Amino acid sequence: PLGNADDGVHIWQSSNNNQIGGPSTAEGNIIAYNDNGVYVRSGVNNPISHNSIFCNVNQGILLSTFSGGGNNGYAKPIFNQGSSTMVGGMAAPGDIIEVFEDDSCSNVEGKTFIGTTITNGSGSWTLNGNFGGTYCATATNPNNDNTSEFSVDYTVAGIPMPMAAFTVNDSVICPGECIVFSDLSTQSPNSWFW
């Protein structure tokens, strides 16, 4: 996509109840290569959901601090745990958390939507799946649709892939002789095909 010299989406003059994206990935937008991806300068109840936001110059989602702030400056979620099978963190109780794989650009932005979960009564959340990479998340208050900026990046070390490595006792043989292979592969593969 081509970007703008300014913001991809700019909400201001106390504009309320604007939906950027929607409740499914089919309703999401690609918002890339702009100054800010989405800038909520003023106004509230502006949900930002299921979008692919990446490679913007400043921020993927920016909530201003003017006059109480865009979307009332809704608080970002935090990550506090992760493994190859889950990520989790904290936000306000009842928040809708959307987890994204971060882009490879320099800022925190959600390029690839991974999944949605809801915080419990103490604000804790987890999302199960296959993880290995860098992730970020947004929080949306289901009572007023205010969506936060992206969280701070959280990196989960993936499961390393096996790396095949062999040595041989002899690289030149005559008919009827054998070669002995020594397996030096990593991550303990249990079968080979060639």
Short mmCIF file of C-alpha atoms in Angstrom, two decimals:
data_model
loop_
_atom_site.label_atom_id
_atom_site.label_comp_id
_atom_site.label_asym_id
_atom_site.label_seq_id
_atom_site.Cartn_x
_atom_site.Cartn_y
_atom_site.Cartn_z
CA PRO A 1 0.00 0.00 0.00
CA LEU A 2 0.99 3.60 -0.48
CA GLY A 3 1.18 5.81 2.59
CA ASN A 4 0.26 9.42 3.23
CA ALA A 5 2.57 12.28 4.10
CA ASP A 6 0.41 12.68 7.22
CA ASP A 7 -1.59 10.16 9.29
CA GLY A 8 -3.29 7.13 7.80
CA VAL A 9 -6.44 7.80 9.85
CA HIS A 10 -6.87 11.06 11.78
CA ILE A 11 -9.78 11.56 14.21
CA TRP A 12 -10.20 15.04 15.66
CA GLN A 13 -12.59 17.87 16.59
CA SER A 14 -14.21 15.67 19.24
CA SER A 15 -15.36 13.12 16.71
CA ASN A 16 -16.86 10.15 18.56
CA ASN A 17 -18.01 6.61 17.75
CA ASN A 18 -15.81 6.02 14.69
CA GLN A 19 -15.03 2.38 13.94
CA ILE A 20 -11.62 1.65 12.42
CA GLY A 21 -11.69 -1.97 11.35
CA GLY A 22 -14.29 -4.26 12.81
CA PRO A 23 -15.08 -7.38 14.81
CA SER A 24 -13.43 -9.73 12.26
CA THR A 25 -10.21 -9.72 10.26
CA ALA A 26 -12.29 -9.42 7.07
CA GLU A 27 -13.30 -5.93 8.27
CA GLY A 28 -9.75 -4.86 9.11
CA ASN A 29 -7.73 -2.30 7.18
CA ILE A 30 -4.12 -2.16 6.06
CA ILE A 31 -2.69 1.05 7.51
CA ALA A 32 0.98 1.46 6.60
CA TYR A 33 3.73 3.88 5.51
CA ASN A 34 2.20 7.02 7.08
CA ASP A 35 3.35 9.51 9.71
CA ASN A 36 1.14 7.80 12.36
CA GLY A 37 -1.05 4.85 11.47
CA VAL A 38 -4.09 5.98 13.46
CA TYR A 39 -4.08 9.30 15.34
CA VAL A 40 -7.00 9.91 17.69
CA ARG A 41 -6.40 13.58 18.46
CA SER A 42 -9.71 14.12 20.23
CA GLY A 43 -12.95 12.22 20.61
CA VAL A 44 -13.93 9.06 22.43
CA ASN A 45 -15.55 5.67 21.81
CA ASN A 46 -13.40 5.01 18.74
CA PRO A 47 -12.68 1.26 18.50
CA ILE A 48 -9.59 0.21 16.51
CA SER A 49 -9.86 -3.49 15.78
CA HIS A 50 -8.48 -6.26 13.54
CA ASN A 51 -6.32 -3.92 11.45
CA SER A 52 -2.88 -4.57 10.03
CA ILE A 53 -0.87 -1.52 11.12
CA PHE A 54 2.82 -1.43 10.22
CA CYS A 55 5.86 0.56 9.06
CA ASN A 56 4.49 3.98 10.01
CA VAL A 57 7.09 6.64 10.79
CA ASN A 58 6.04 7.48 14.37
CA GLN A 59 3.40 5.30 16.04
CA GLY A 60 0.94 2.68 14.89
CA ILE A 61 -1.78 4.10 17.16
CA LEU A 62 -1.35 7.49 18.81
CA LEU A 63 -3.81 8.84 21.39
CA SER A 64 -3.18 12.54 21.98
CA THR A 65 -3.03 14.12 25.38
CA PHE A 66 -5.02 17.24 24.36
CA SER A 67 -8.19 17.91 26.41
CA GLY A 68 -8.28 14.55 28.18
CA GLY A 69 -6.79 12.75 25.20
CA GLY A 70 -8.10 10.76 22.30
CA ASN A 71 -10.15 7.77 23.53
CA ASN A 72 -9.59 9.28 27.02
CA GLY A 73 -5.97 8.10 26.79
CA TYR A 74 -7.07 4.49 27.38
CA ALA A 75 -4.35 2.46 29.10
CA LYS A 76 -2.24 0.00 27.10
CA PRO A 77 -2.14 -3.65 28.14
CA ILE A 78 1.12 -5.13 29.38
CA PHE A 79 2.72 -8.50 28.76
CA ASN A 80 4.13 -10.34 31.76
CA GLN A 81 4.49 -13.93 30.55
CA GLY A 82 5.10 -15.90 27.40
CA SER A 83 6.21 -19.26 26.07
CA SER A 84 6.03 -21.17 22.81
CA THR A 85 2.38 -22.02 23.59
CA MET A 86 0.95 -18.86 25.25
CA VAL A 87 1.31 -15.17 26.01
CA GLY A 88 -0.33 -13.24 28.81
CA GLY A 89 -0.42 -10.03 30.77
CA MET A 90 -2.56 -7.46 32.54
CA ALA A 91 -5.08 -4.76 31.60
CA ALA A 92 -8.33 -3.43 33.05
CA PRO A 93 -10.87 -6.10 34.06
CA GLY A 94 -13.18 -7.06 31.18
CA ASP A 95 -10.97 -5.51 28.46
CA ILE A 96 -10.88 -7.06 25.00
CA ILE A 97 -7.22 -7.80 24.23
CA GLU A 98 -6.08 -8.14 20.62
CA VAL A 99 -2.62 -9.66 20.16
CA PHE A 100 -0.57 -8.97 17.03
CA GLU A 101 2.77 -10.06 15.69
CA ASP A 102 4.90 -6.93 15.53
CA ASP A 103 6.24 -5.65 12.24
CA SER A 104 9.94 -5.59 11.42
CA CYS A 105 10.05 -1.79 11.28
CA SER A 106 11.45 0.31 14.09
CA ASN A 107 8.29 1.09 16.12
CA VAL A 108 5.79 -1.03 18.01
CA GLU A 109 2.99 -1.84 15.58
CA GLY A 110 0.69 -4.77 15.00
CA LYS A 111 1.14 -6.12 11.49
CA THR A 112 -0.40 -9.57 11.80
CA PHE A 113 -3.49 -10.24 13.93
CA ILE A 114 -2.96 -13.34 16.11
CA GLY A 115 -6.03 -13.55 18.33
CA THR A 116 -8.41 -12.02 20.87
CA THR A 117 -8.97 -12.75 24.53
CA ILE A 118 -10.75 -11.03 27.43
CA THR A 119 -9.25 -10.10 30.78
CA ASN A 120 -10.67 -11.74 33.89
CA GLY A 121 -12.00 -9.93 36.98
CA SER A 122 -8.49 -9.16 38.21
CA GLY A 123 -7.33 -7.89 34.81
CA SER A 124 -5.23 -10.93 33.92
CA TRP A 125 -5.30 -12.32 30.38
CA THR A 126 -3.78 -15.20 28.42
CA LEU A 127 -3.90 -16.25 24.79
CA ASN A 128 -2.96 -19.79 23.78
CA GLY A 129 -1.36 -20.65 20.45
CA ASN A 130 2.03 -21.12 18.82
CA PHE A 131 4.38 -18.26 19.66
CA GLY A 132 7.93 -17.40 18.75
CA GLY A 133 8.71 -13.82 17.78
CA THR A 134 7.84 -10.29 18.82
CA TYR A 135 4.28 -9.35 19.80
CA CYS A 136 2.23 -6.35 20.89
CA ALA A 137 -1.39 -5.88 21.94
CA THR A 138 -4.21 -3.37 22.27
CA ALA A 139 -6.89 -3.14 24.94
CA THR A 140 -10.48 -2.06 24.21
CA ASN A 141 -13.03 -1.22 26.88
CA PRO A 142 -16.20 -3.11 25.86
CA ASN A 143 -18.42 -0.58 27.68
CA ASN A 144 -17.34 2.47 25.67
CA ASP A 145 -15.20 1.13 22.77
CA ASN A 146 -12.12 3.19 23.70
CA THR A 147 -9.06 1.40 22.28
CA SER A 148 -5.53 1.91 23.60
CA GLU A 149 -2.26 2.46 21.80
CA PHE A 150 -0.14 -0.64 21.14
CA SER A 151 1.59 -2.11 24.18
CA VAL A 152 5.34 -2.32 24.55
CA ASP A 153 6.90 -5.12 22.46
CA TYR A 154 7.18 -8.55 24.04
CA THR A 155 9.53 -11.17 22.60
CA VAL A 156 8.95 -14.89 22.97
CA ALA A 157 11.83 -17.18 22.09
CA GLY A 158 10.58 -19.79 19.66
CA ILE A 159 11.46 -23.45 19.64
CA PRO A 160 14.70 -23.76 17.66
CA MET A 161 14.45 -25.84 14.51
CA PRO A 162 16.70 -28.91 14.18
CA MET A 163 19.88 -28.26 12.23
CA ALA A 164 21.28 -31.23 10.33
CA ALA A 165 25.03 -31.76 10.71
CA PHE A 166 27.13 -34.85 9.99
CA THR A 167 30.77 -35.82 9.76
CA VAL A 168 32.08 -38.80 7.81
CA ASN A 169 35.07 -41.02 8.44
CA ASP A 170 36.08 -40.98 4.80
CA SER A 171 34.97 -38.91 1.83
CA VAL A 172 36.42 -41.20 -0.86
CA ILE A 173 35.57 -44.89 -0.91
CA CYS A 174 35.93 -47.82 -3.27
CA PRO A 175 33.16 -50.28 -4.21
CA GLY A 176 32.24 -52.48 -1.25
CA GLU A 177 33.57 -50.08 1.41
CA CYS A 178 31.35 -48.29 3.94
CA ILE A 179 31.15 -44.75 5.22
CA VAL A 180 30.46 -44.10 8.90
CA PHE A 181 28.36 -41.02 9.59
CA SER A 182 28.53 -39.24 12.95
CA ASP A 183 25.39 -37.24 13.77
CA LEU A 184 26.17 -33.75 15.13
CA SER A 185 22.65 -32.38 14.57
CA THR A 186 21.03 -30.03 17.07
CA GLN A 187 17.61 -30.35 18.80
CA SER A 188 17.68 -34.18 18.74
CA PRO A 189 15.87 -35.09 15.50
CA ASN A 190 14.54 -38.65 15.63
CA SER A 191 14.43 -39.56 11.92
CA TRP A 192 16.19 -38.74 8.65
CA PHE A 193 15.13 -38.95 5.01
CA TRP A 194 17.41 -38.78 1.94
#
